[in-house]
Amino acid sequence: MNQPKPFVIAVTGLNAIDSPGPGVAVIRAVREGIPQPVRIIGLAYENLEPGIYMEGICDKIYQVSYPAAGANALLSVLTQIHTKEGIDVIIPNFDAELPNFIAIEEQLKNMGIRCFLPSREMFEARDKQKLAAFGKEHGLMVPKDKTVHLYSDLAIAGDELGYPLVVKGKFYEAVIAQTPEQAQKAYAKISAKWGLPVIVQEYIAGTELNIAALGDGEGNAISIIPMRKLYITDKGKAWAGITLEDESLLDLARKFIAVTKWKGGFEMEIMRNAKNEPYIMEINPRFPAWIYLSAGAGQNQPAALVKMAMGEKIEPYTTYDAGKLFIRYSWDMIVDVARFQQFTAFGQLVN
Amino acid sequence: MIKKNIATNELGFVFNPATGDSYSTNPVAASILKLMREGRSPGEIKKTLADTYDADADTIEKDLQDFISTLKEYQLLES
């Protein structure tokens, strides 16, 4: 008897490194939460992304062009992969690649590939450069910030916001600067890496909290999981965290989803100050790297996203386990050079 | 009264699910938490402690008040 065709799901963000992409966690959650057989197609940018070689993660991996190559290049490579693999759903996991995916979402749909993404308007509303205005408009607490295009404007921003302050790249990275000299150094490093503008933000002292959430695109929150970072790396990433029971954090995420009608996964980075006020530091337009904790706490957000992408109606989750921890670890894989060569030379690898 | 959502166990581990904070207490504090969970009044708790431990009433009173202050400080008691 013939086996039914598996669900083919393509996932990016296989860089499970010290500043990890969410791909491996998303795949792990999807494999656990989708009842029918799934075939995972990994989409990697670089040949040393650990998720390419990890056992039980991807069935086949393709190398794809960097987001800077543009939407047409992405569409071209996905069309080629789709011809061979028959992709049902794609889950992009990088901020920088989302504009391209949003731009080609309709063409992908016509090819039979489904995504579950925010619109361009939603994506831009939470952009770092517009977040303060967005917060003001909707009564959400967001630190003051300045968008800096010129090195000479950095000192002006510093005078207005005071020190310490946070220097942030437009896509990734944030550095706390205690002095104007540290701010200048951070500006040079971040602008060289991520381009201009650089965002300079008021520093809020407090407890770092994150929220992973999933919106249905109609203003409803399908799932919200708040987490407190328990161990933070020097890159500011959570290396361990614990789920919290806090209605005020759930309300915050519900409000964001209601006003934006957010479609897809996102992460809110929160700083709760000494007065217990939750400041929104950033809203990332995709699942966080710790998203497997959502499955561990009883709300498998990646699996719910896949089901919604396939047209299934999902009822909002109502409960989760508070006090579930994730503790990340590092693990050295031994990989035969032949596999590395295969992927490097041909841009494809079958696991 | 200790907040309903605070998790405690007999080994003295205390977890606040609203903040993610956890604490380890000594055996005396663990027994006080257990009595508080059972809804015992301060007077009943003091009597139980006096029956269990070799300490005078003033010491028990002071230690109990100190512990309650700590619980308040860590926001583990109903306001």
Coordinates of C-alpha atoms in Angstrom, one line a residue:
Chain A
M1 CA 0.0 0.0 0.0
N2 CA 1.3 3.4 -0.9
Q3 CA 2.3 5.7 1.9
P4 CA 0.4 9.1 1.9
K5 CA 2.5 12.0 0.7
P6 CA 4.1 13.6 3.8
F7 CA 3.5 17.2 4.7
V8 CA 6.4 19.1 3.2
I9 CA 7.5 22.0 5.4
A10 CA 10.4 24.3 4.5
V11 CA 12.2 26.2 7.4
T12 CA 15.0 28.7 7.5
G13 CA 17.1 29.8 10.5
L14 CA 19.2 26.6 11.0
N15 CA 22.0 28.5 12.7
A16 CA 21.7 27.0 16.1
I17 CA 24.8 28.9 17.3
D18 CA 25.5 31.1 20.3
S19 CA 23.1 33.7 18.9
P20 CA 20.7 31.2 17.5
G21 CA 18.2 31.3 14.8
P22 CA 14.8 29.7 15.6
G23 CA 14.8 27.1 12.8
V24 CA 15.9 24.0 14.8
A25 CA 13.4 24.8 17.6
V26 CA 10.6 25.4 15.1
I27 CA 11.3 22.0 13.3
R28 CA 11.4 20.2 16.6
A29 CA 8.1 21.6 17.6
V30 CA 6.5 20.9 14.2
R31 CA 7.7 17.3 14.2
E32 CA 6.1 16.8 17.6
G33 CA 2.9 18.7 17.0
I34 CA 1.8 17.6 13.5
P35 CA 0.1 14.2 13.6
Q36 CA 0.7 13.2 10.0
P37 CA 4.2 12.4 8.5
V38 CA 6.2 15.5 7.8
R39 CA 9.2 16.0 5.5
I40 CA 11.3 19.0 6.5
I41 CA 13.3 20.9 3.9
G42 CA 15.9 23.1 5.5
L43 CA 16.9 26.3 3.8
A44 CA 20.3 27.4 4.8
Y45 CA 22.5 30.4 4.0
E46 CA 25.8 29.2 5.2
N47 CA 27.4 25.8 5.1
L48 CA 28.2 25.6 8.8
E49 CA 24.7 26.1 10.1
P50 CA 24.4 23.3 12.7
G51 CA 20.8 22.5 11.8
I52 CA 22.0 21.2 8.4
Y53 CA 23.8 18.3 10.0
M54 CA 21.8 17.6 13.1
E55 CA 20.2 14.2 13.3
G56 CA 16.3 14.1 13.1
I57 CA 16.0 17.8 12.2
C58 CA 16.0 18.2 8.3
D59 CA 15.3 15.5 5.7
K60 CA 16.9 17.6 3.0
I61 CA 18.7 20.9 3.0
Y62 CA 19.2 23.5 0.2
Q63 CA 21.4 26.5 0.2
V64 CA 19.5 29.7 -0.6
S65 CA 20.7 33.2 -1.6
Y66 CA 21.1 35.8 1.1
P67 CA 18.2 38.2 1.6
A68 CA 20.2 41.0 0.0
A69 CA 19.8 39.3 -3.3
G70 CA 16.2 40.3 -3.3
A71 CA 12.7 38.8 -3.7
N72 CA 13.1 37.7 -7.3
A73 CA 16.2 35.7 -6.4
L74 CA 14.3 34.1 -3.5
L75 CA 11.3 33.3 -5.7
S76 CA 13.6 31.7 -8.4
V77 CA 15.4 29.4 -5.9
L78 CA 12.1 28.5 -4.1
T79 CA 10.5 27.6 -7.5
Q80 CA 13.4 25.3 -8.3
I81 CA 13.2 23.6 -4.9
H82 CA 9.4 23.4 -5.1
T83 CA 9.6 21.6 -8.4
K84 CA 11.6 18.8 -6.7
E85 CA 10.0 18.8 -3.3
G86 CA 6.4 19.9 -3.6
I87 CA 6.5 22.3 -0.6
D88 CA 3.3 22.8 1.3
V89 CA 4.3 25.4 3.9
I90 CA 7.3 27.7 4.4
I91 CA 8.2 29.1 7.8
P92 CA 10.8 31.9 7.4
N93 CA 12.6 32.7 10.7
F94 CA 14.8 35.7 10.1
D95 CA 13.8 39.3 10.4
A96 CA 15.9 40.3 7.4
E97 CA 14.3 37.7 5.0
L98 CA 10.7 38.5 5.9
P99 CA 10.3 41.5 3.5
N100 CA 11.2 39.2 0.6
F101 CA 8.8 36.5 1.7
I102 CA 6.0 39.0 2.3
A103 CA 6.7 40.4 -1.2
I104 CA 6.4 37.0 -2.9
E105 CA 3.7 35.4 -0.7
E106 CA 1.0 35.7 -3.4
Q107 CA 3.2 34.0 -6.0
L108 CA 4.1 31.3 -3.6
K109 CA 0.4 30.8 -2.9
N110 CA -0.3 30.4 -6.6
M111 CA 2.3 27.7 -6.7
G112 CA 0.6 25.9 -3.8
I113 CA 3.1 27.0 -1.1
R114 CA 1.5 28.5 1.9
C115 CA 3.0 30.9 4.4
F116 CA 1.4 32.5 7.5
L117 CA 3.0 35.9 7.6
P118 CA 2.2 39.4 8.7
S119 CA 1.3 42.0 6.0
R120 CA 3.9 44.6 5.1
E121 CA 1.9 47.2 7.1
M122 CA 2.0 45.0 10.2
F123 CA 5.7 44.2 9.7
E124 CA 6.5 47.9 9.4
A125 CA 4.4 49.0 12.4
R126 CA 6.7 47.2 14.8
D127 CA 9.9 48.2 13.1
K128 CA 12.5 49.4 15.5
Q129 CA 12.5 52.8 13.9
K130 CA 8.8 53.2 14.4
L131 CA 8.2 51.3 17.6
A132 CA 8.1 54.4 19.9
A133 CA 5.5 56.1 17.7
F134 CA 3.5 52.9 17.6
G135 CA 3.6 52.6 21.4
K136 CA 2.5 56.2 21.8
E137 CA -0.4 55.7 19.4
H138 CA -1.7 52.6 21.2
G139 CA -0.9 53.5 24.8
L140 CA 1.9 50.9 25.1
M141 CA 5.0 51.7 27.1
V142 CA 8.1 51.9 24.8
P143 CA 11.4 53.6 25.7
K144 CA 12.2 56.9 24.0
D145 CA 14.5 56.5 21.0
K146 CA 16.3 58.4 18.2
T147 CA 17.1 57.1 14.7
V148 CA 20.6 58.1 13.9
H149 CA 21.7 58.3 10.2
L150 CA 24.8 60.4 10.7
Y151 CA 27.7 59.9 13.1
S152 CA 27.6 63.5 14.1
D153 CA 23.9 63.0 15.3
L154 CA 25.0 60.4 17.8
A155 CA 26.2 62.9 20.4
I156 CA 22.9 64.9 20.0
A157 CA 20.9 61.7 20.6
G158 CA 23.1 60.9 23.6
D159 CA 22.5 64.4 25.1
E160 CA 18.8 64.0 24.7
L161 CA 18.4 60.5 26.1
G162 CA 21.2 60.5 28.7
Y163 CA 23.6 57.7 29.6
P164 CA 23.5 54.8 29.8
L165 CA 21.7 54.2 26.5
V166 CA 21.3 51.3 24.1
V167 CA 22.7 51.4 20.6
K168 CA 20.9 49.0 18.3
G169 CA 21.3 47.7 14.8
K170 CA 18.3 48.0 12.5
F171 CA 17.9 44.2 12.3
Y172 CA 20.0 42.7 15.1
E173 CA 22.3 43.5 18.0
A174 CA 22.2 45.9 20.8
V175 CA 24.9 47.3 23.0
I176 CA 24.5 49.2 26.3
A177 CA 26.8 52.2 26.2
Q178 CA 27.6 53.9 29.6
T179 CA 29.5 56.8 28.0
P180 CA 29.6 58.8 24.8
E181 CA 32.9 57.0 23.9
Q182 CA 31.3 53.6 24.3
A183 CA 28.3 54.8 22.2
Q184 CA 30.7 55.9 19.4
K185 CA 32.4 52.5 19.4
A186 CA 29.1 50.6 19.4
Y187 CA 27.8 52.9 16.5
A188 CA 30.9 52.1 14.4
K189 CA 30.6 48.4 15.0
I190 CA 26.9 48.1 14.5
S191 CA 26.6 50.4 11.4
A192 CA 29.5 48.5 9.8
K193 CA 27.7 45.2 10.4
W194 CA 24.0 46.0 9.8
G195 CA 24.1 49.3 7.9
L196 CA 22.3 52.6 8.7
P197 CA 20.3 53.9 10.4
V198 CA 21.3 52.9 13.9
I199 CA 18.7 53.2 16.7
V200 CA 19.7 54.8 20.0
Q201 CA 17.3 53.9 22.8
E202 CA 16.7 55.1 26.3
Y203 CA 18.0 52.5 28.8
I204 CA 15.5 50.9 31.1
A205 CA 16.8 48.9 34.1
G206 CA 14.8 46.0 35.2
T207 CA 13.9 42.3 34.6
E208 CA 14.2 41.0 31.1
L209 CA 11.0 39.1 30.0
N210 CA 10.1 37.7 26.6
I211 CA 6.7 36.8 25.2
A212 CA 6.3 34.3 22.3
A213 CA 2.9 34.7 20.7
L214 CA 0.8 33.7 17.6
G215 CA -1.9 35.8 16.0
D216 CA -4.5 34.5 13.6
G217 CA -4.6 37.6 11.4
E218 CA -8.1 38.6 12.6
G219 CA -7.1 40.2 15.9
N220 CA -7.2 37.0 18.0
A221 CA -4.3 35.7 20.1
I222 CA -4.1 31.9 19.4
S223 CA -1.2 31.5 21.9
I224 CA 0.8 33.6 24.3
I225 CA 3.7 32.3 26.4
P226 CA 5.6 34.7 28.7
M227 CA 9.1 33.7 29.8
R228 CA 11.7 35.2 32.1
K229 CA 15.3 35.0 31.1
L230 CA 17.2 33.2 33.8
Y231 CA 20.6 33.0 32.2
I232 CA 21.7 35.6 29.7
T233 CA 24.7 35.3 27.4
D234 CA 27.1 38.2 26.7
K235 CA 25.1 38.6 23.4
G236 CA 22.0 39.2 25.5
K237 CA 20.4 35.9 24.4
A238 CA 18.5 33.7 26.8
W239 CA 20.4 30.5 27.6
A240 CA 17.8 29.5 30.2
G241 CA 14.3 30.7 30.9
I242 CA 11.1 29.9 32.8
T243 CA 7.5 30.3 31.8
L244 CA 5.6 32.8 33.9
E245 CA 2.0 33.2 35.0
D246 CA 1.3 36.9 34.6
E247 CA -2.0 38.2 33.2
S248 CA -0.6 41.7 32.6
L249 CA 1.9 40.2 30.1
L250 CA -0.9 38.2 28.4
D251 CA -2.9 41.4 28.1
L252 CA 0.0 43.3 26.6
A253 CA 0.4 40.6 23.8
R254 CA -3.4 40.5 23.3
K255 CA -3.5 44.2 22.9
F256 CA -0.7 44.2 20.3
I257 CA -2.4 41.4 18.3
A258 CA -5.8 43.2 18.5
V259 CA -4.5 46.5 17.2
T260 CA -2.2 45.1 14.5
K261 CA -4.4 42.0 13.6
W262 CA -1.0 40.3 13.6
K263 CA -0.8 37.2 11.5
G264 CA 1.9 34.6 12.4
G265 CA 4.4 34.3 15.2
F266 CA 6.2 37.1 17.0
E267 CA 8.3 37.8 20.1
M268 CA 7.9 40.7 22.4
E269 CA 11.0 41.7 24.4
I270 CA 10.0 43.4 27.6
M271 CA 11.8 45.1 30.4
R272 CA 9.9 45.3 33.6
N273 CA 11.2 48.1 35.8
A274 CA 11.1 48.5 39.6
K275 CA 7.6 49.9 39.5
N276 CA 6.4 46.7 37.7
E277 CA 5.8 48.7 34.5
P278 CA 6.4 46.6 31.3
Y279 CA 8.3 48.5 28.6
I280 CA 8.3 47.0 25.1
M281 CA 11.9 47.0 24.0
E282 CA 11.4 45.3 20.7
I283 CA 8.9 43.3 18.7
N284 CA 10.5 40.6 16.5
P285 CA 8.3 39.6 13.6
R286 CA 8.9 35.8 13.9
F287 CA 9.2 33.1 16.5
P288 CA 12.1 33.4 19.0
A289 CA 14.9 30.8 19.2
W290 CA 13.4 29.5 22.5
I291 CA 10.0 28.7 20.8
Y292 CA 10.3 25.0 21.7
L293 CA 9.4 26.1 25.2
S294 CA 5.9 26.9 23.9
A295 CA 5.5 23.2 23.1
G296 CA 7.0 22.2 26.4
A297 CA 4.5 24.5 28.2
G298 CA 1.5 23.1 26.4
Q299 CA 1.0 25.5 23.5
N300 CA 2.9 24.3 20.4
Q301 CA 2.9 27.5 18.4
P302 CA 4.9 26.3 15.4
A303 CA 2.5 23.4 14.9
A304 CA -0.5 25.6 15.3
L305 CA 1.0 28.0 12.7
V306 CA 1.4 25.1 10.2
K307 CA -2.2 24.0 10.8
M308 CA -3.5 27.6 10.3
A309 CA -1.4 28.0 7.1
M310 CA -3.0 24.8 5.8
G311 CA -6.4 26.4 6.4
E312 CA -7.3 24.7 9.7
K313 CA -9.3 26.7 12.2
I314 CA -7.5 26.7 15.5
E315 CA -9.2 27.7 18.7
P316 CA -7.1 29.9 21.0
Y317 CA -5.2 28.0 23.7
T318 CA -6.5 28.9 27.2
T319 CA -3.9 27.2 29.5
Y320 CA -0.2 26.6 29.8
D321 CA 2.2 25.4 32.4
A322 CA 3.9 28.2 34.4
G323 CA 7.3 27.2 35.8
K324 CA 8.5 25.2 32.8
L325 CA 12.2 25.8 32.2
F326 CA 14.3 25.6 29.1
I327 CA 18.0 25.2 29.5
R328 CA 20.0 25.4 26.3
Y329 CA 23.2 23.5 25.9
S330 CA 26.1 23.2 23.4
W331 CA 27.0 19.8 21.8
D332 CA 29.8 19.0 19.5
M333 CA 28.6 17.0 16.5
I334 CA 31.1 14.9 14.5
V335 CA 30.4 15.3 10.8
D336 CA 32.1 13.5 8.0
V337 CA 33.9 15.9 5.7
A338 CA 32.0 14.2 2.7
R339 CA 28.7 15.6 4.0
F340 CA 30.2 19.1 4.4
Q341 CA 31.8 18.9 0.9
Q342 CA 28.5 17.7 -0.6
F343 CA 26.6 20.7 0.8
T344 CA 29.4 23.2 0.1
A345 CA 29.9 22.0 -3.5
F346 CA 26.3 21.3 -4.6
G347 CA 24.2 23.4 -2.2
Q348 CA 22.1 20.3 -1.3
L349 CA 22.3 17.6 1.3
V350 CA 20.1 14.6 2.0
N351 CA 20.1 13.4 5.6
Chain B
M1 CA -1.8 34.5 53.9
I2 CA 0.6 33.1 51.2
K3 CA -0.5 33.8 47.7
K4 CA -2.5 31.0 46.1
N5 CA -0.3 30.7 43.0
I6 CA 3.0 30.3 45.0
A7 CA 4.3 26.8 44.7
T8 CA 5.9 25.2 47.8
N9 CA 7.1 21.7 48.7
E10 CA 8.0 19.9 51.8
L11 CA 11.7 20.4 51.1
G12 CA 11.3 24.1 51.4
F13 CA 11.5 25.0 47.7
V14 CA 9.3 28.1 46.9
F15 CA 8.5 29.2 43.4
N16 CA 6.7 32.4 42.4
P17 CA 5.2 31.7 38.9
A18 CA 4.5 35.5 38.4
T19 CA 8.1 36.5 38.6
G20 CA 10.0 33.2 37.9
D21 CA 11.8 33.6 41.2
S22 CA 12.6 30.6 43.3
Y23 CA 13.9 30.3 46.8
S24 CA 15.2 27.6 49.1
T25 CA 14.2 27.8 52.8
N26 CA 15.5 26.0 55.9
P27 CA 13.4 23.2 57.5
V28 CA 11.8 25.6 60.1
A29 CA 10.7 28.0 57.4
A30 CA 9.4 25.0 55.3
S31 CA 7.3 23.9 58.3
I32 CA 5.9 27.5 58.7
L33 CA 5.0 27.6 55.0
K34 CA 3.2 24.3 55.4
L35 CA 1.2 25.5 58.4
M36 CA 0.4 28.8 56.5
R37 CA -0.8 26.7 53.5
E38 CA -3.1 24.8 55.9
G39 CA -4.6 28.1 56.9
R40 CA -3.3 28.1 60.5
S41 CA -3.5 31.4 62.4
P42 CA -0.2 33.1 63.6
G43 CA -1.1 31.9 67.2
E44 CA -1.5 28.3 66.1
I45 CA 1.8 28.5 64.1
K46 CA 3.6 29.9 67.2
K47 CA 2.2 27.1 69.4
T48 CA 3.2 24.4 66.9
L49 CA 6.7 25.9 66.7
A50 CA 7.0 26.1 70.5
D51 CA 5.9 22.4 70.8
T52 CA 8.4 21.3 68.1
Y53 CA 11.5 23.4 68.8
D54 CA 13.4 24.2 71.9
A55 CA 13.1 28.0 71.9
D56 CA 11.4 30.5 74.1
A57 CA 8.2 32.4 73.1
D58 CA 10.0 35.7 72.4
T59 CA 12.5 34.1 70.1
I60 CA 9.7 32.2 68.2
E61 CA 7.7 35.5 67.9
K62 CA 10.7 37.4 66.6
D63 CA 11.8 34.7 64.1
L64 CA 8.2 34.3 62.8
Q65 CA 7.8 38.1 62.3
D66 CA 11.2 38.2 60.5
F67 CA 10.2 35.4 58.2
I68 CA 6.8 37.0 57.5
S69 CA 8.6 40.3 56.7
T70 CA 10.8 38.4 54.2
L71 CA 7.8 36.8 52.5
K72 CA 6.2 40.3 52.2
E73 CA 9.4 41.7 50.8
Y74 CA 9.5 39.0 48.2
Q75 CA 5.8 39.6 47.4
L76 CA 4.8 36.1 48.3
L77 CA 1.9 37.2 50.6
E78 CA -1.6 38.3 49.7
S79 CA -1.7 42.1 50.1

